[in-house]
PDB file of C-alpha atoms and ligand atoms in Angstrom:
ATOM      1  CA  UNK A 352      97.963 122.293  95.196  1.00  0.00           C
ATOM      2  CA  UNK A 353      98.264 118.568  94.474  1.00  0.00           C
ATOM      3  CA  UNK A 354      97.740 119.140  90.775  1.00  0.00           C
ATOM      4  CA  UNK A 355     100.518 121.727  90.594  1.00  0.00           C
ATOM      5  CA  UNK A 356     103.036 119.706  92.620  1.00  0.00           C
ATOM      6  CA  UNK A 357     102.312 116.655  90.505  1.00  0.00           C
ATOM      7  CA  UNK A 358     102.719 118.731  87.353  1.00  0.00           C
ATOM      8  CA  UNK A 359     106.063 119.983  88.602  1.00  0.00           C
ATOM      9  CA  UNK A 360     107.220 116.425  89.282  1.00  0.00           C
ATOM     10  CA  UNK A 361     106.335 115.484  85.719  1.00  0.00           C
ATOM     11  CA  UNK A 362     108.279 118.499  84.471  1.00  0.00           C
ATOM     12  CA  UNK A 363     111.354 117.473  86.504  1.00  0.00           C
ATOM     13  CA  UNK A 364     111.115 113.990  85.062  1.00  0.00           C
ATOM     14  CA  UNK A 365     110.638 114.875  81.401  1.00  0.00           C
ATOM     15  CA  UNK A 366     110.753 118.584  80.466  1.00  0.00           C
ATOM     16  CA  UNK A 367     113.703 119.518  82.658  1.00  0.00           C
ATOM     17  CA  UNK A 368     116.146 116.845  81.432  1.00  0.00           C
ATOM     18  CA  UNK A 369     115.150 117.614  77.848  1.00  0.00           C
ATOM     19  CA  UNK A 370     115.849 121.343  78.211  1.00  0.00           C
ATOM     20  CA  UNK A 371     118.502 121.192  80.901  1.00  0.00           C
ATOM     21  CA  UNK A 372     121.349 122.485  78.745  1.00  0.00           C
ATOM     22  CA  UNK A 373     119.151 125.303  77.445  1.00  0.00           C
ATOM     23  CA  UNK A 374     118.124 126.327  80.976  1.00  0.00           C
ATOM     24  CA  UNK A 375     121.781 126.359  82.046  1.00  0.00           C
ATOM     25  CA  UNK A 376     122.643 128.597  79.121  1.00  0.00           C
ATOM     26  CA  UNK A 377     119.627 130.830  79.823  1.00  0.00           C
ATOM     27  CA  UNK A 378     120.801 131.293  83.404  1.00  0.00           C
ATOM     28  CA  UNK A 379     123.368 133.717  81.945  1.00  0.00           C
ATOM     29  CA  UNK A 380     120.615 135.907  80.541  1.00  0.00           C
ATOM     30  CA  UNK A 381     117.629 135.981  78.229  1.00  0.00           C
ATOM     31  CA  UNK A 382     117.393 137.451  74.756  1.00  0.00           C
ATOM     32  CA  UNK A 383     113.917 136.589  73.471  1.00  0.00           C
ATOM     33  CA  UNK A 384     113.126 137.738  69.966  1.00  0.00           C
ATOM     34  CA  UNK A 385     109.411 138.233  70.617  1.00  0.00           C
ATOM     35  CA  UNK A 386     107.250 140.140  73.041  1.00  0.00           C
ATOM     36  CA  UNK A 387     103.799 138.541  73.054  1.00  0.00           C
ATOM     37  CA  UNK A 388     100.966 140.586  74.543  1.00  0.00           C
ATOM     38  CA  UNK A 389      98.057 138.265  75.185  1.00  0.00           C
ATOM     39  CA  UNK A 390      95.061 137.759  77.446  1.00  0.00           C
ATOM     40  CA  UNK A 391      95.191 136.153  80.914  1.00  0.00           C
ATOM     41  CA  UNK A 392      92.678 133.605  79.649  1.00  0.00           C
ATOM     42  CA  UNK A 393      93.738 130.061  80.593  1.00  0.00           C
ATOM     43  CA  UNK A 394      92.792 128.758  77.141  1.00  0.00           C
ATOM     44  CA  UNK A 395      95.092 130.950  75.064  1.00  0.00           C
ATOM     45  CA  UNK A 396      98.646 130.211  76.223  1.00  0.00           C
ATOM     46  CA  UNK A 397     101.225 131.711  73.811  1.00  0.00           C
ATOM     47  CA  UNK A 398     103.953 129.210  74.737  1.00  0.00           C
ATOM     48  CA  UNK A 399     101.684 126.328  73.732  1.00  0.00           C
ATOM     49  CA  UNK A 400     100.219 127.969  70.639  1.00  0.00           C
ATOM     50  CA  UNK A 401     103.633 128.949  69.239  1.00  0.00           C
ATOM     51  CA  UNK A 402     105.295 125.732  70.382  1.00  0.00           C
ATOM     52  CA  UNK A 403     107.930 127.830  72.144  1.00  0.00           C
ATOM     53  CA  UNK A 404     110.970 126.726  74.108  1.00  0.00           C
ATOM     54  CA  UNK A 405     112.173 128.426  77.297  1.00  0.00           C
ATOM     55  CA  UNK A 406     113.718 131.820  76.591  1.00  0.00           C
ATOM     56  CA  UNK A 407     111.983 132.357  73.251  1.00  0.00           C
ATOM     57  CA  UNK A 408     108.973 134.459  74.230  1.00  0.00           C
ATOM     58  CA  UNK A 409     108.728 137.374  76.632  1.00  0.00           C
ATOM     59  CA  UNK A 410     105.041 137.148  77.505  1.00  0.00           C
ATOM     60  CA  UNK A 411     102.899 139.937  78.904  1.00  0.00           C
ATOM     61  CA  UNK A 412      99.380 138.895  79.784  1.00  0.00           C
ATOM     62  CA  UNK A 413      96.539 141.083  80.988  1.00  0.00           C
ATOM     63  CA  UNK A 414      92.764 141.074  80.702  1.00  0.00           C
ATOM     64  CA  UNK A 415      91.879 141.342  76.989  1.00  0.00           C
ATOM     65  CA  UNK A 416      95.473 141.935  75.773  1.00  0.00           C
ATOM     66  CA  UNK A 417      95.123 145.693  76.134  1.00  0.00           C
ATOM     67  CA  UNK A 418      97.917 148.187  75.551  1.00  0.00           C
ATOM     68  CA  UNK A 419      97.094 151.401  77.410  1.00  0.00           C
ATOM     69  CA  UNK A 420      97.946 154.753  75.794  1.00  0.00           C
ATOM     70  CA  UNK A 421     101.460 156.074  76.432  1.00  0.00           C
ATOM     71  CA  UNK A 422     101.393 158.097  79.649  1.00  0.00           C
ATOM     72  CA  UNK A 423     104.081 159.918  81.532  1.00  0.00           C
ATOM     73  CA  UNK A 424     104.136 160.632  85.235  1.00  0.00           C
ATOM     74  CA  UNK A 425     103.648 158.564  88.316  1.00  0.00           C
ATOM     75  CA  UNK A 426     101.502 155.491  88.518  1.00  0.00           C
ATOM     76  CA  UNK A 427     101.732 151.743  88.497  1.00  0.00           C
ATOM     77  CA  UNK A 428     102.229 151.198  84.809  1.00  0.00           C
ATOM     78  CA  UNK A 429     102.388 147.419  84.894  1.00  0.00           C
ATOM     79  CA  UNK A 430     101.729 146.828  81.216  1.00  0.00           C
ATOM     80  CA  UNK A 431     103.778 149.774  79.955  1.00  0.00           C
ATOM     81  CA  UNK A 432     106.772 148.897  82.154  1.00  0.00           C
ATOM     82  CA  UNK A 433     106.889 145.367  80.735  1.00  0.00           C
ATOM     83  CA  UNK A 434     106.678 146.758  77.184  1.00  0.00           C
ATOM     84  CA  UNK A 435     109.484 149.220  77.920  1.00  0.00           C
ATOM     85  CA  UNK A 436     111.669 146.509  79.447  1.00  0.00           C
ATOM     86  CA  UNK A 437     111.148 144.137  76.517  1.00  0.00           C
ATOM     87  CA  UNK A 438     111.825 146.782  73.870  1.00  0.00           C
ATOM     88  CA  UNK A 439     114.555 148.871  75.497  1.00  0.00           C
ATOM     89  CA  UNK A 440     116.451 146.314  77.589  1.00  0.00           C
ATOM     90  CA  UNK A 441     115.834 142.975  75.880  1.00  0.00           C
ATOM     91  CA  UNK A 442     115.636 144.566  72.437  1.00  0.00           C
ATOM     92  CA  UNK A 443     112.964 142.217  71.123  1.00  0.00           C
ATOM     93  CA  UNK A 444     112.608 142.362  67.336  1.00  0.00           C
ATOM     94  CA  UNK A 445     108.820 141.857  67.205  1.00  0.00           C
ATOM     95  CA  UNK A 446     105.786 142.623  69.317  1.00  0.00           C
ATOM     96  CA  UNK A 447     102.762 140.395  68.713  1.00  0.00           C
ATOM     97  CA  UNK A 448      99.389 141.328  70.198  1.00  0.00           C
ATOM     98  CA  UNK A 449      97.292 138.159  70.318  1.00  0.00           C
ATOM     99  CA  UNK A 450      93.572 138.233  71.035  1.00  0.00           C
ATOM    100  CA  UNK A 451      91.392 135.153  71.279  1.00  0.00           C
ATOM    101  CA  UNK A 452      87.866 133.841  70.768  1.00  0.00           C
ATOM    102  CA  UNK A 453      85.188 134.096  73.489  1.00  0.00           C
ATOM    103  CA  UNK A 454      87.272 136.645  75.402  1.00  0.00           C
ATOM    104  CA  UNK A 455      85.612 137.531  78.707  1.00  0.00           C
ATOM    105  CA  UNK A 456      87.305 140.927  78.718  1.00  0.00           C
ATOM    106  CA  UNK A 457      85.704 141.755  75.385  1.00  0.00           C
ATOM    107  CA  UNK A 458      82.358 140.495  76.722  1.00  0.00           C
ATOM    108  CA  UNK A 459      82.771 142.902  79.647  1.00  0.00           C
ATOM    109  CA  UNK A 460      83.541 145.767  77.275  1.00  0.00           C
ATOM    110  CA  UNK A 461      80.393 145.005  75.268  1.00  0.00           C
ATOM    111  CA  UNK A 462      78.189 144.612  78.331  1.00  0.00           C
ATOM    112  CA  UNK A 463      79.349 146.712  81.247  1.00  0.00           C
ATOM    113  CA  UNK A 464      77.173 144.709  83.677  1.00  0.00           C
ATOM    114  CA  UNK A 465      79.632 141.805  83.289  1.00  0.00           C
ATOM    115  CA  UNK A 466      82.425 143.676  85.072  1.00  0.00           C
ATOM    116  CA  UNK A 467      80.286 145.686  87.482  1.00  0.00           C
ATOM    117  CA  UNK A 468      80.917 143.383  90.456  1.00  0.00           C
ATOM    118  CA  UNK A 469      84.671 143.017  89.898  1.00  0.00           C
ATOM    119  CA  UNK A 470      86.941 145.675  91.408  1.00  0.00           C
ATOM    120  CA  UNK A 471      89.343 147.410  88.968  1.00  0.00           C
ATOM    121  CA  UNK A 472      87.948 145.658  85.907  1.00  0.00           C
ATOM    122  CA  UNK A 473      85.501 148.296  84.650  1.00  0.00           C
ATOM    123  CA  UNK A 474      88.155 150.975  84.480  1.00  0.00           C
ATOM    124  CA  UNK A 475      90.645 148.677  82.775  1.00  0.00           C
ATOM    125  CA  UNK A 476      88.088 147.522  80.222  1.00  0.00           C
ATOM    126  CA  UNK A 477      87.090 151.125  79.499  1.00  0.00           C
ATOM    127  CA  UNK A 478      90.370 151.306  77.552  1.00  0.00           C
ATOM    128  CA  UNK A 479      88.552 149.248  74.896  1.00  0.00           C
ATOM    129  CA  UNK A 480      85.895 151.912  74.287  1.00  0.00           C
ATOM    130  CA  UNK A 481      87.318 153.050  70.927  1.00  0.00           C
ATOM    131  CA  UNK A 482      87.274 149.431  69.696  1.00  0.00           C
ATOM    132  CA  UNK A 483      83.705 148.935  70.917  1.00  0.00           C
ATOM    133  CA  UNK A 484      82.624 152.174  69.222  1.00  0.00           C
ATOM    134  CA  UNK A 485      84.194 151.156  65.903  1.00  0.00           C
ATOM    135  CA  UNK A 486      82.239 147.875  65.963  1.00  0.00           C
ATOM    136  CA  UNK A 487      78.944 149.398  67.107  1.00  0.00           C
ATOM    137  CA  UNK A 488      77.396 149.054  63.646  1.00  0.00           C
ATOM    138  CA  UNK A 489      78.761 145.584  62.965  1.00  0.00           C
ATOM    139  CA  UNK A 490      75.898 143.496  61.617  1.00  0.00           C
ATOM    140  CA  UNK A 491      77.434 140.062  62.039  1.00  0.00           C
ATOM    141  CA  UNK A 492      79.395 138.700  64.962  1.00  0.00           C
ATOM    142  CA  UNK A 493      80.014 141.844  66.993  1.00  0.00           C
ATOM    143  CA  UNK A 494      81.929 140.014  69.717  1.00  0.00           C
ATOM    144  CA  UNK A 495      84.476 138.587  67.283  1.00  0.00           C
ATOM    145  CA  UNK A 496      84.724 141.902  65.415  1.00  0.00           C
ATOM    146  CA  UNK A 497      85.511 143.654  68.710  1.00  0.00           C
ATOM    147  CA  UNK A 498      88.172 141.062  69.577  1.00  0.00           C
ATOM    148  CA  UNK A 499      89.885 141.830  66.266  1.00  0.00           C
ATOM    149  CA  UNK A 500      89.409 145.575  66.690  1.00  0.00           C
ATOM    150  CA  UNK A 501      90.889 145.369  70.198  1.00  0.00           C
ATOM    151  CA  UNK A 502      94.075 143.929  68.691  1.00  0.00           C
ATOM    152  CA  UNK A 503      94.202 146.735  66.099  1.00  0.00           C
ATOM    153  CA  UNK A 504      93.672 149.310  68.868  1.00  0.00           C
ATOM    154  CA  UNK A 505      96.515 147.864  70.967  1.00  0.00           C
ATOM    155  CA  UNK A 506      98.814 148.022  67.930  1.00  0.00           C
ATOM    156  CA  UNK A 507      97.872 151.674  67.350  1.00  0.00           C
ATOM    157  CA  UNK A 508      98.553 152.454  70.984  1.00  0.00           C
ATOM    158  CA  UNK A 509     101.958 150.788  70.834  1.00  0.00           C
ATOM    159  CA  UNK A 510     102.866 153.405  68.237  1.00  0.00           C
ATOM    160  CA  UNK A 511     102.028 156.134  70.794  1.00  0.00           C
ATOM    161  CA  UNK A 512     105.110 155.007  72.761  1.00  0.00           C
ATOM    162  CA  UNK A 513     107.927 157.194  71.338  1.00  0.00           C
ATOM    163  CA  UNK A 514     110.606 154.511  71.734  1.00  0.00           C
ATOM    164  CA  UNK A 515     108.437 152.052  69.803  1.00  0.00           C
ATOM    165  CA  UNK A 516     107.514 154.437  66.995  1.00  0.00           C
ATOM    166  CA  UNK A 517     111.190 155.299  66.590  1.00  0.00           C
ATOM    167  CA  UNK A 518     112.271 151.651  66.335  1.00  0.00           C
ATOM    168  CA  UNK A 519     109.457 150.741  63.972  1.00  0.00           C
ATOM    169  CA  UNK A 520     110.377 153.627  61.684  1.00  0.00           C
ATOM    170  CA  UNK A 521     114.038 152.566  61.698  1.00  0.00           C
ATOM    171  CA  UNK A 522     113.073 148.991  60.836  1.00  0.00           C
ATOM    172  CA  UNK A 523     114.366 147.643  64.150  1.00  0.00           C
ATOM    173  CA  UNK A 524     110.994 146.499  65.455  1.00  0.00           C
ATOM    174  CA  UNK A 525     107.906 144.904  63.914  1.00  0.00           C
ATOM    175  CA  UNK A 526     104.373 145.068  65.290  1.00  0.00           C
ATOM    176  CA  UNK A 527     102.017 142.195  64.508  1.00  0.00           C
ATOM    177  CA  UNK A 528      98.469 141.174  65.386  1.00  0.00           C
ATOM    178  CA  UNK A 529      96.904 137.733  65.796  1.00  0.00           C
ATOM    179  CA  UNK A 530      93.809 136.014  67.202  1.00  0.00           C
ATOM    180  CA  UNK A 531      93.467 132.443  68.428  1.00  0.00           C
ATOM    181  CA  UNK A 532      90.214 130.578  67.810  1.00  0.00           C
ATOM    182  CA  UNK A 533      90.221 128.231  70.853  1.00  0.00           C
ATOM    183  CA  UNK A 534      87.478 125.796  69.739  1.00  0.00           C
ATOM    184  CA  UNK A 535      89.029 125.229  66.299  1.00  0.00           C
ATOM    185  CA  UNK A 536      92.660 125.841  67.325  1.00  0.00           C
ATOM    186  CA  UNK A 537      92.903 128.229  64.378  1.00  0.00           C
ATOM    187  CA  UNK A 538      95.271 131.191  64.448  1.00  0.00           C
ATOM    188  CA  UNK A 539      94.467 134.324  62.428  1.00  0.00           C
ATOM    189  CA  UNK A 540      97.208 136.769  61.518  1.00  0.00           C
ATOM    190  CA  UNK A 541      96.622 140.466  60.836  1.00  0.00           C
ATOM    191  CA  UNK A 542      97.486 141.313  57.243  1.00  0.00           C
ATOM    192  CA  UNK A 543      98.951 144.804  57.382  1.00  0.00           C
ATOM    193  CA  UNK A 544      98.163 145.704  53.786  1.00  0.00           C
ATOM    194  CA  UNK A 545      94.445 144.909  53.940  1.00  0.00           C
ATOM    195  CA  UNK A 546      93.998 145.446  57.681  1.00  0.00           C
ATOM    196  CA  UNK A 547      92.096 142.121  57.801  1.00  0.00           C
ATOM    197  CA  UNK A 548      92.762 138.964  59.779  1.00  0.00           C
ATOM    198  CA  UNK A 549      93.615 135.897  57.701  1.00  0.00           C
ATOM    199  CA  UNK A 550      93.760 132.229  58.706  1.00  0.00           C
ATOM    200  CA  UNK A 551      97.262 130.860  59.099  1.00  0.00           C
ATOM    201  CA  UNK A 552      97.457 127.664  57.029  1.00  0.00           C
TER     202      UNK A 552
HETATM  203 ZN1   ZN B 994      90.488 137.146  77.007  1.00  0.00          ZN
END
């Protein structure tokens, strides 16, 4: 815990005074413009990558930045409840699904042995099966192709949520895809016209 307590002390000394007025204002409520859906991976932190201030990003992180299909009925819909809250209550204007390089969740989807010893993970990762299938004949870097395809799949699934499809069609909400390169710090953005990821310069 020493590392965390020391980090907090640094924050109180520098980050807190710098953003104090903003935090006081944010105590009255948040109205982030963006919902970011990203991986739990410690190397791909949206707040750092987008240089965000407190209150700017509503961040939902899960293994491999997966959006499950829209489902009704009982269940612990952790991911879907956060999406619903961000879109319906906070009224975010954009949803960005951000994948990343060397994603362990994608590795687990490509080789089911990876997740075999971890409770819950195999079933969660099975949501990526359509993305894995679409990249099955990829000749080059299949891992990277599946990371990109996983982002496309999550974006398609977002449109299966009626309240999202409705807002997108009315022009009230945008859906975007991205992928962070980790080793090179390079962000790729999904070009909607071509369906390809392009480097952000
Ligand atoms: Zn990951």
